[in-house]
Coordinates of C-alpha atoms and ligand atoms in Angstrom, one line a residue:
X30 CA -9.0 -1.2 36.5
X31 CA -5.3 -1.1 36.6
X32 CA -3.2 1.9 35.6
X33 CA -2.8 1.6 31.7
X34 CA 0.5 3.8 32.1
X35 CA 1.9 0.9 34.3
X36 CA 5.1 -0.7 32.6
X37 CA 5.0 -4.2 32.9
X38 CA 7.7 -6.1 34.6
X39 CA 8.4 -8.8 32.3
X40 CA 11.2 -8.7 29.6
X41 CA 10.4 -7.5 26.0
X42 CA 9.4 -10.3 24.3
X43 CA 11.6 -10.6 21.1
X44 CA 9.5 -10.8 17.7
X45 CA 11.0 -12.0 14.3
X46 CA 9.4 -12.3 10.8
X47 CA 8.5 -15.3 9.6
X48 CA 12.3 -16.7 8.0
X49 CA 12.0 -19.6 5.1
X50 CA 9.9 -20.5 3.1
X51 CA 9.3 -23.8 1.2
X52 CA 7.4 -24.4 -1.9
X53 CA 7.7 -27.7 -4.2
X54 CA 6.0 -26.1 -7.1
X55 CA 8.4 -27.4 -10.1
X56 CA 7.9 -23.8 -12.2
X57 CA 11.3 -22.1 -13.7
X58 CA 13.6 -21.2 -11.4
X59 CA 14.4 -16.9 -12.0
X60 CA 18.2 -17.0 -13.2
X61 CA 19.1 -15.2 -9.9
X62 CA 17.1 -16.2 -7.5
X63 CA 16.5 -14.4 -4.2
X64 CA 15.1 -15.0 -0.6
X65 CA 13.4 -11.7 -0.2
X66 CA 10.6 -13.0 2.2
X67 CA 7.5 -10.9 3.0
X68 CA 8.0 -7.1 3.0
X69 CA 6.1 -6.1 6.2
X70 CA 4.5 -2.6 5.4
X71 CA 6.5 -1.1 8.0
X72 CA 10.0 0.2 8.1
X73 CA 12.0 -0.6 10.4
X74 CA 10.9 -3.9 10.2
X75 CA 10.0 -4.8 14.0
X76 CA 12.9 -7.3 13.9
X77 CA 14.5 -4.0 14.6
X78 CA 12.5 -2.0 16.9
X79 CA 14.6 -1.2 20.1
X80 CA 12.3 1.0 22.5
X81 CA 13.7 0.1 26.1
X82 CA 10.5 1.2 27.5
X83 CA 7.8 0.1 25.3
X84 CA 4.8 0.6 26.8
X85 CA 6.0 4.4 27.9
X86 CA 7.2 4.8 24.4
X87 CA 3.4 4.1 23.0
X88 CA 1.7 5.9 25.6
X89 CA 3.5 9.5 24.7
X90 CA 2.6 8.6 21.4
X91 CA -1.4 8.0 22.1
X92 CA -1.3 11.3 24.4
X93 CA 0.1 12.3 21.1
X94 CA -3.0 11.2 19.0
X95 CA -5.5 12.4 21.9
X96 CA -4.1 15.9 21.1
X97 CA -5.4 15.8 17.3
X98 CA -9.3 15.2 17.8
X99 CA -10.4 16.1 14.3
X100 CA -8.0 13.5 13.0
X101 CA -9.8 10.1 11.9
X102 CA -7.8 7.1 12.8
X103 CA -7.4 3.6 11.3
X104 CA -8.2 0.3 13.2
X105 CA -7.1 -3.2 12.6
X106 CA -8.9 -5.9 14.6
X107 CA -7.5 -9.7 14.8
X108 CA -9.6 -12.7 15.3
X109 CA -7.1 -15.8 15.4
X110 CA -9.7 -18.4 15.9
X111 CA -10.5 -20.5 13.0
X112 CA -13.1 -23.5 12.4
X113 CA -9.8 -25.9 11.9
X114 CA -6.1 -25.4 11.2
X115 CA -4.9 -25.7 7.4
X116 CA -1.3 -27.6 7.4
X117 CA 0.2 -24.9 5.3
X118 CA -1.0 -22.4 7.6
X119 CA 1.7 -19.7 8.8
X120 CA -0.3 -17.6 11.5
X121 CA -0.9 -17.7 14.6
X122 CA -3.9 -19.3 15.1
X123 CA -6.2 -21.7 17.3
X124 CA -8.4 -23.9 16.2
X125 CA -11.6 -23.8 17.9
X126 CA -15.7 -25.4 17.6
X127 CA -16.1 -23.8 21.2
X128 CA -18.4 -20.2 21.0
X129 CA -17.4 -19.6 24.6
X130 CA -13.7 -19.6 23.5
X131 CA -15.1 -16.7 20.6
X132 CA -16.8 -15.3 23.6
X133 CA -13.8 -15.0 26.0
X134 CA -11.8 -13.9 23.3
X135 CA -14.1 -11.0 22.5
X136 CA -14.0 -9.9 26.1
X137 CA -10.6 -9.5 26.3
X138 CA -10.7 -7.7 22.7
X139 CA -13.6 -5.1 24.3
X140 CA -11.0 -4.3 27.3
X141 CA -8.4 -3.3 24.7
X142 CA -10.9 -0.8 22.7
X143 CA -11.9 0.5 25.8
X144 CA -8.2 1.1 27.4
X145 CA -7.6 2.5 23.9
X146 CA -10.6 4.7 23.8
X147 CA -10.4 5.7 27.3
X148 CA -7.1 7.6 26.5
X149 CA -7.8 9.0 23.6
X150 CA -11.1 10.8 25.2
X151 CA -13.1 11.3 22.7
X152 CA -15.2 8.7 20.5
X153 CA -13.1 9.2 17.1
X154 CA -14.0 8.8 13.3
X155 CA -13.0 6.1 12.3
X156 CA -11.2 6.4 8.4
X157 CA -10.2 2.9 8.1
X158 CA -11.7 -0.5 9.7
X159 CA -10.0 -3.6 8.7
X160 CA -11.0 -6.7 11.0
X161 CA -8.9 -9.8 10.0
X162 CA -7.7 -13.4 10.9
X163 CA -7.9 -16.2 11.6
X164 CA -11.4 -16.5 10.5
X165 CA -13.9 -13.6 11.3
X166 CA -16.7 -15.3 10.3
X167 CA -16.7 -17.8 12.4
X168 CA -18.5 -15.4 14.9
X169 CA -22.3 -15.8 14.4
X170 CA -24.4 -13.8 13.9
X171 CA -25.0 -12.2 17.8
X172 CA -20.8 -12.6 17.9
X173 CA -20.7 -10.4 14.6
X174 CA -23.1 -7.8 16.0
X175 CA -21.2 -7.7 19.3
X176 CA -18.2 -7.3 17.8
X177 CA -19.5 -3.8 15.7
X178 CA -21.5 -2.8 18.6
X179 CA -18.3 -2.5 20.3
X180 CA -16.1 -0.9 17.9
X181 CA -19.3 2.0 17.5
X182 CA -19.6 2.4 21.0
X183 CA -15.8 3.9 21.0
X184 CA -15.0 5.0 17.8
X185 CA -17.2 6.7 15.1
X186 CA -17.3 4.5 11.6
X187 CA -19.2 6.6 9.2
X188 CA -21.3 4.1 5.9
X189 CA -18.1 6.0 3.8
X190 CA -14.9 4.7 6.0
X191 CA -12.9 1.9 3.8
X192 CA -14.1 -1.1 6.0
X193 CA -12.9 -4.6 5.2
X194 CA -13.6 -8.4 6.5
X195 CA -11.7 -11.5 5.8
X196 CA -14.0 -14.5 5.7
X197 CA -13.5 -18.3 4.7
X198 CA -16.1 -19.0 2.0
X199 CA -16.3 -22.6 3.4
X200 CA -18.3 -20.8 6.6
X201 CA -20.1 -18.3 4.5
X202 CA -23.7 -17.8 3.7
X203 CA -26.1 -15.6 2.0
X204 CA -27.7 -14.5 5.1
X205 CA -24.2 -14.0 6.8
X206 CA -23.4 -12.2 4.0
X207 CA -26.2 -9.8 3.8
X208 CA -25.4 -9.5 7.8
X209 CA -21.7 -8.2 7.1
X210 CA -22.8 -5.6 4.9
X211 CA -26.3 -4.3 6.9
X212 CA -23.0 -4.0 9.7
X213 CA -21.2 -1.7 7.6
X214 CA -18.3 -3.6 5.8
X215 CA -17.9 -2.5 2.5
X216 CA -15.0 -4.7 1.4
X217 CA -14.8 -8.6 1.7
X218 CA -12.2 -10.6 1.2
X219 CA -12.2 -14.8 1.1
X220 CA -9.0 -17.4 1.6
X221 CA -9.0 -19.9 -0.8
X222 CA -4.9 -20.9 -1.4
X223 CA -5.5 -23.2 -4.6
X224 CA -8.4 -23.9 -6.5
X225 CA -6.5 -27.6 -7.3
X226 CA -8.0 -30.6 -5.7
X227 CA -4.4 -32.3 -5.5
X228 CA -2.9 -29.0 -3.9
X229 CA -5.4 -28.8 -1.5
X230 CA -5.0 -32.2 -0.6
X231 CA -1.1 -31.6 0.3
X232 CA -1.9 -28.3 2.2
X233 CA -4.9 -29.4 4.0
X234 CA -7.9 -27.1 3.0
X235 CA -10.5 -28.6 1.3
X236 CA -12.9 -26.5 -0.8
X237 CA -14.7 -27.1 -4.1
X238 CA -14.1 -24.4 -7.1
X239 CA -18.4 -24.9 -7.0
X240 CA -18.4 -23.6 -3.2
X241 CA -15.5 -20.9 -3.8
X242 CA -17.9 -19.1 -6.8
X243 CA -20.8 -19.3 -5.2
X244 CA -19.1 -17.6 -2.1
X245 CA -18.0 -14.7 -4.6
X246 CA -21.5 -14.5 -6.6
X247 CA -23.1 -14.2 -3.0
X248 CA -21.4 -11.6 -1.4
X249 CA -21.1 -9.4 -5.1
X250 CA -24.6 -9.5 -4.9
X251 CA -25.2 -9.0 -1.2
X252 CA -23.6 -5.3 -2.3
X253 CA -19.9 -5.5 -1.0
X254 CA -17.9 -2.9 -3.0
X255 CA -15.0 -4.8 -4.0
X256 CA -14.9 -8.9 -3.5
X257 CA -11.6 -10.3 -3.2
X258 CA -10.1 -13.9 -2.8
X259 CA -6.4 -14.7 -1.8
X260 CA -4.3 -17.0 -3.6
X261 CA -1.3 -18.7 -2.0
X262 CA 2.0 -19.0 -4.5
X263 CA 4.4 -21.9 -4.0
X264 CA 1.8 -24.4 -2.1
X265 CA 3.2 -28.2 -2.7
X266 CA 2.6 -30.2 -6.0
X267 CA 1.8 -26.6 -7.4
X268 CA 3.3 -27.0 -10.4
X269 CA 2.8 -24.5 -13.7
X270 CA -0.1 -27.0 -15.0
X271 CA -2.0 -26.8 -12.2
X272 CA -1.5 -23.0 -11.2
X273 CA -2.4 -21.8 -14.0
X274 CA -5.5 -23.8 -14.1
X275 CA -6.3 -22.5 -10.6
X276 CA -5.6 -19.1 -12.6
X277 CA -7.8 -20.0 -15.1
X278 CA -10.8 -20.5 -13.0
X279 CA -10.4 -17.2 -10.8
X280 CA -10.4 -15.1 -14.1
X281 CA -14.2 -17.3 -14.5
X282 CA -14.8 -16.8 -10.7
X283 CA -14.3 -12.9 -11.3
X284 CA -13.3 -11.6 -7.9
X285 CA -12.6 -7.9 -8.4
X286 CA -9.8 -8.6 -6.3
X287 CA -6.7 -10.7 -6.2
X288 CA -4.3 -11.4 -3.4
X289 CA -1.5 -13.3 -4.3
X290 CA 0.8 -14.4 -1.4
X291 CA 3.4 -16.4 -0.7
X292 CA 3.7 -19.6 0.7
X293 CA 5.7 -19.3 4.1
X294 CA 7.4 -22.4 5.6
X295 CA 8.5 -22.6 9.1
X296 CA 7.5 -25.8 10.6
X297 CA 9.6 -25.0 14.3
X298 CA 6.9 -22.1 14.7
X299 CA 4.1 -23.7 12.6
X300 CA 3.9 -27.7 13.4
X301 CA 1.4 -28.2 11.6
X302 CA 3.3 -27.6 8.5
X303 CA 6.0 -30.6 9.2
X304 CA 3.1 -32.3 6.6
X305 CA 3.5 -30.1 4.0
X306 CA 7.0 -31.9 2.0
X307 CA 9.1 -29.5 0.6
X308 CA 12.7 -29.2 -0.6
X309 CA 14.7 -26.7 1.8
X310 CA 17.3 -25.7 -0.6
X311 CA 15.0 -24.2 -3.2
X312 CA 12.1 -23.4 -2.2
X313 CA 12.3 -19.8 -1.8
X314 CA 13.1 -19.7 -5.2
X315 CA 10.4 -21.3 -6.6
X316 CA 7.9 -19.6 -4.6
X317 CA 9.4 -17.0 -5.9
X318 CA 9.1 -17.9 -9.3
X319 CA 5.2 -19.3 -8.5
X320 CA 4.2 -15.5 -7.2
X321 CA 6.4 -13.7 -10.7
X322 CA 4.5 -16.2 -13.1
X323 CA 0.8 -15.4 -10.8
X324 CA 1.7 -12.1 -11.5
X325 CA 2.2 -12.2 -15.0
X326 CA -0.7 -14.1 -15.9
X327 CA -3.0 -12.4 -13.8
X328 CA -2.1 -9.2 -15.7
X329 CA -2.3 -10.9 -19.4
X330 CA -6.1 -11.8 -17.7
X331 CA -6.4 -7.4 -17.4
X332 CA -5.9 -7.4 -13.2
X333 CA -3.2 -5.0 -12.9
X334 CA -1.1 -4.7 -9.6
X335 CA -1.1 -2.5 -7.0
X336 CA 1.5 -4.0 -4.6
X337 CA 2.3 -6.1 -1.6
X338 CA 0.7 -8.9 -4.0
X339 CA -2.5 -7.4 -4.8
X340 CA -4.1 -7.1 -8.3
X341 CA -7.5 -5.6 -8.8
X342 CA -9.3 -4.9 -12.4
X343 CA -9.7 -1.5 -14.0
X344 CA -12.1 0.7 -13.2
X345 CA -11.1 -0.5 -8.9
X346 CA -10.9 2.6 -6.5
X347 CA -7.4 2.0 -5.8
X348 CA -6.2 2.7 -9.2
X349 CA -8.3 5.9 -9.4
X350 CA -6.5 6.9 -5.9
X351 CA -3.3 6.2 -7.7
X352 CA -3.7 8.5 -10.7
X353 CA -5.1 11.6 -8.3
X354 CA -1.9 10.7 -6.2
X355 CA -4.0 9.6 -3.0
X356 CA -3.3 6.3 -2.6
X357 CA -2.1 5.2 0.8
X358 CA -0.5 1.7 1.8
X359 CA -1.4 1.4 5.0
X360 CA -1.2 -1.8 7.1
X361 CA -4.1 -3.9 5.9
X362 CA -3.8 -3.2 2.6
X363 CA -4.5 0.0 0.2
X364 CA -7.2 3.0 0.6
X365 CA -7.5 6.2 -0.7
X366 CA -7.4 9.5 1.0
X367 CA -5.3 10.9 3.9
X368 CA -2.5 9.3 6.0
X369 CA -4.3 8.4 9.3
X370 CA -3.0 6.8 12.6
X371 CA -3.2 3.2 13.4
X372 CA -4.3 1.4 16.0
X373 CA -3.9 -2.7 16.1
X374 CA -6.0 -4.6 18.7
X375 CA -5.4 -8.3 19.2
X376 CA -2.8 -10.6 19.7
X377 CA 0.5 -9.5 18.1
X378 CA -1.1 -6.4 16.8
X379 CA 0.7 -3.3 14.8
X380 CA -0.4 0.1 15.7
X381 CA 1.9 3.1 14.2
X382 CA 1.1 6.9 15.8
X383 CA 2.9 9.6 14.4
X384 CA 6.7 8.6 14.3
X385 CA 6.0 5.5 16.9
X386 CA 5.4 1.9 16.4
X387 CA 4.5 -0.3 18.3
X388 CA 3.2 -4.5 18.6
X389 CA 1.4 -6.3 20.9
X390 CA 2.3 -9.2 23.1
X391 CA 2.3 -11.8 20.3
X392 CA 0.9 -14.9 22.8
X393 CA -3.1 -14.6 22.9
X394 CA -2.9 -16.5 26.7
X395 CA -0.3 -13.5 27.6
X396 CA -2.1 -10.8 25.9
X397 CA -5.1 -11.9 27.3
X398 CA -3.7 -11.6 30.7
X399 CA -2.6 -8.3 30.3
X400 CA -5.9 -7.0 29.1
X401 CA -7.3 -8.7 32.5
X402 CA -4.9 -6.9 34.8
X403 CA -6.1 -4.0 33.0
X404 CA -2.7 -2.9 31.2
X405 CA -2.0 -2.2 27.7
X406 CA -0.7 -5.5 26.1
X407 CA 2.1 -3.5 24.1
X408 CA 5.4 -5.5 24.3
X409 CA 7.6 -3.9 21.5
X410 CA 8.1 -0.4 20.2
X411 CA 10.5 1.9 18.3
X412 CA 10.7 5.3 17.5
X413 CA 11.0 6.4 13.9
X414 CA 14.1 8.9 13.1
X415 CA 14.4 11.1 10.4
X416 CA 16.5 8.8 7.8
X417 CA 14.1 5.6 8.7
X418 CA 10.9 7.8 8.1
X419 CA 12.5 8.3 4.4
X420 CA 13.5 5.1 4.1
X421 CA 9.7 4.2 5.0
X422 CA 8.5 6.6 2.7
X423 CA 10.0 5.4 0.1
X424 CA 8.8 1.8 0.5
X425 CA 5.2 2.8 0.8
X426 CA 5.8 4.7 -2.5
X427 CA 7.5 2.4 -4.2
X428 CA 4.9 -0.9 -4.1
X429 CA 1.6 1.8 -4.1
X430 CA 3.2 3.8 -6.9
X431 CA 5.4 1.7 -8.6
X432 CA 8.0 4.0 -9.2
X433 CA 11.1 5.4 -6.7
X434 CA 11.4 9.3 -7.5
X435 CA 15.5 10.8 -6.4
X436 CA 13.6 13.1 -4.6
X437 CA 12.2 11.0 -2.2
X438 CA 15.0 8.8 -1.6
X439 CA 16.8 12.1 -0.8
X440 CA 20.6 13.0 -0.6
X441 CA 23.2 9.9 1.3
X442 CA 21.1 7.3 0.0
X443 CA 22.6 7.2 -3.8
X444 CA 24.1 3.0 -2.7
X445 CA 20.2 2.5 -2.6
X446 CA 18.5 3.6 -5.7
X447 CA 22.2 2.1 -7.1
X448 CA 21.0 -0.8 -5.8
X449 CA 17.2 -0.7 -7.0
X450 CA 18.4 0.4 -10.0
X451 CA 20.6 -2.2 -11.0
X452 CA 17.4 -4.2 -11.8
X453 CA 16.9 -2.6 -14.9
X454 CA 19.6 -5.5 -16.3
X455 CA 16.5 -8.2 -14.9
X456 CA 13.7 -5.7 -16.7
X457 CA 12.5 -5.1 -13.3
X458 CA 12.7 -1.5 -13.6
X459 CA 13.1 1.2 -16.1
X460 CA 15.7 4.2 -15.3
X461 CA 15.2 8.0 -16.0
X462 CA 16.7 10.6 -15.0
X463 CA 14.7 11.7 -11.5
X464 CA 12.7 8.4 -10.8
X465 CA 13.4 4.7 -11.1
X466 CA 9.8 3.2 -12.9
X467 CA 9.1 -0.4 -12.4
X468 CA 7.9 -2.5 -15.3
X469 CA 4.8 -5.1 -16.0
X470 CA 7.8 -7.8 -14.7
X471 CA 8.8 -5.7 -12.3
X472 CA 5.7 -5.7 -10.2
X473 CA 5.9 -9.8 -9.6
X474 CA 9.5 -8.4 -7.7
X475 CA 8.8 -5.7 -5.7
X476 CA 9.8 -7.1 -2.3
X477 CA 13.1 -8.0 -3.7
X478 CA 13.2 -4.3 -5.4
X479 CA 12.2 -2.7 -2.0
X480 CA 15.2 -5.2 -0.4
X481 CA 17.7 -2.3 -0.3
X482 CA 15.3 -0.5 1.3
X483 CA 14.9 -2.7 4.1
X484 CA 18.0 -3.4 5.1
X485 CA 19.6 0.0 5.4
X486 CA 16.5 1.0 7.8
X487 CA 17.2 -2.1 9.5
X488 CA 21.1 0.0 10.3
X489 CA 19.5 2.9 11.2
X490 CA 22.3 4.6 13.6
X491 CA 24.5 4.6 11.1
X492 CA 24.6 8.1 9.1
X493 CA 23.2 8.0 5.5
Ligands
SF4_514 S1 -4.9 -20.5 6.5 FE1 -6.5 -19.1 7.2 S2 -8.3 -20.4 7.5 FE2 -6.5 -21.8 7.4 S3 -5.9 -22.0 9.6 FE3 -4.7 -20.3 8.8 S4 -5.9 -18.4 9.2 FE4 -7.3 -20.2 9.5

């Protein structure tokens, strides 16, 4: 095998978030109406991230984690392969009936566990598992098994570690089901967009509200902790009628969790969205306005937020963690407990050690390749500095907590919580004297509310 340390010869590739998006839901349009686009959990944003040497950069930072045994780490694992492509679908994905393609695939994903566990040198407890797509459960059965088999054989994933699966319900058995869990996955969560045979039909997954229950009763009772379905905001021809009758039949459905997102539209990356119609000029805003009237109506139906689009009911884990002041936003999501390193395997992948981040090559042919040669596939990295680590701080407070504390913000950042706090005239947030509280409104907002946020660490050489 190649030297991992090797940096490759190629150029950095460049990585930006996903830019518009396009909804043609006809709900009110906010007064003001803003463009805030998907927060990634991460600040800087890697839009910014300007490590000339990535792949050196990431390595100091692994030697790094390799020096802090005891430590349990987090893991996210990608599996873009999916059973077809939806047309409103905004990730990169292929579209694949071929098990040797799952196969090769989970070769090259094995390579990068072991490059990863070879240099941190011991088999370390795992904290946090989150394995996501694409489609996981389009593995079978002896896929599935392989898959975990690997993950144990490097890292340690005690029955208590927050573990969590994304699955398609239209792919999902009992017996698949029970499978996850006997693997160790404690928390399952379904797509499902839109519960509205017309808005399916424009964005091009097909599933009946019979086959989406069904999928939820089955896996609450195969013994998953928390069940959880995703709902997309702002799909075409989702107007307020037929939102909140998709609304209406998740309360009946009774995931314990909720995942609203947004509807992103970028047909020059995503082709297969040029069938999704939508109006340019205002569709951010309605999506917008689909995700704040979501989120208002999910909470009149008793979920109450957490953040970054998720609502879960009373009683969830997450809200405990939140009122003992241990809940941590992390980058699949929320858990409870301590702050842990991250490591990202697959395509495109985030990992974040200490004050580094750092992304994978974003092209599964390329990343593959580099896996083959035996080489890290990391293409993009930054170092965090003082003022950005604040300014990150801040956001992950802000959507897990709800609330922006002076304190954290610290001194040279008063045009910020200016800024934030000049919601209070939408009823977005409340002022008091040492903290800015968001509202029951305010929570349908908080990517626009974290906005400031974002874009001074996205100028970070400039002083506070
Ligand atoms: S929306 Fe989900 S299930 Fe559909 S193609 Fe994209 S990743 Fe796959």
């Amino acid at each position: 095998m190649a030297d991992v340390r090797q940096e490759q010869p190629r150029q950095t590739a460049v990585w930006r978030p996903r830019a518009a998006m396009v909804p043609r839901a006809r709900l009110p349009v906010p007064p003001a109406p803003g463009k805030p686009g998907e927060v990634w959990p991460v600040l800087p944003q890697p839009s910014e991230w300007r490590a000339s040497f990535p792949l050196p950069t990431w390595m100091a930072a692994l030697d790094q984690v390799a020096s802090r045994p005891a430590q349990g780490l987090a893991i996210g694992i990608h599996l873009p392969l999916c059973a077809q492509r939806c047309a409103y679908c905004a990730h990169d994905v292929v579209a694949t009936g071929d098990g040797s393609a799952v196969d090769r695939y989970l070769d090259a994903l094995e390579i990068e566990l072991e490059l990863a566990a070879s240099i941190l040198g011991t088999r370390r407890e795992l904290l946090r598992l989150h394995v996501g797509g694409g489609t996981p459960n389009l593995l079978d059965d002896a896929q599935l098994g392989r898959l975990v088999e690997r993950v144990e054989r490097h890292f340690r994933w005690p029955a208590d570690a927050e573990s969590s699966i994304d699955c398609d319900p239209r792919r999902s058995s009992r017996a698949q089901l029970a499978l996850l869990r006997a693997l160790g996955f404690r928390h399952l969560r379904f797509g499902m967009a839109d519960l509205d045979p017309g808005v399916q039909a424009g964005s091009g997954r097909l599933q009946s509200r019979a086959l989406v229950a069904e999928a939820v009763l089955a896996a609450q009772q195969a013994g998953f902790d928390s069940v959880a379905l995703d709902l997309v905001c702002g799909l075409p021809g989702q107007d307020t009628a037929r939102l909140a009758a998709t609304l209406e039949a998740l309360q009946r459905i009774g995931p314990d969790r909720i995942r609203c997102l947004r509807y992103v539209h970028d047909p020059a990356r995503y082709p297969g969205q040029r069938a999704v119609p939508c109006d340019a000029v205002s569709l951010a805003a309605e999506v917008d306005a689909a995700f704040a009237f979501a989120a208002r109506a999910l909470q009149a139906a008793g979920y109450l937020p957490v953040g970054d689009g998720w609502f879960v009911l009373d009683g969830d884990p997450w809200l405990e963690a939140r009122a003992t002041g241990t809940l941590r936003r992390w980058l699949h999501g929320y858990a409870s407990g301590s702050a842990a390193d991250t490591l990202g395997f697959g395509p495109g992948r985030i990992s974040a050690a200490g004050a580094v981040l750092a992304r994978n090559e974003p092209l599964r042919g390329e990343w593959e390749r580099r896996l083959r040669d035996g080489r890290l596939p990391v293409v993009a990295a930054h170092h965090r500095g003082a003022l950005e680590a604040r300014l990150h701080a801040a956001a992950d407070h802000l959507f897990a907590y709800h609330e922006l504390p002076r304190a954290l913000l610290g001194d040279g950042l008063e045009a910020i919580w200016d800024a934030i706090g000049a919601h209070a005239a939408d009823g977005w947030v409340a002022r008091a004297p040492d903290r800015l509280r968001v509202t029951a409104e305010g929570c349908g907002h908080l990517p626009e509310l974290a906005r400031p946020l974002v874009a001074r660490a996205a100028r970070p050489l400039q002083p506070a």
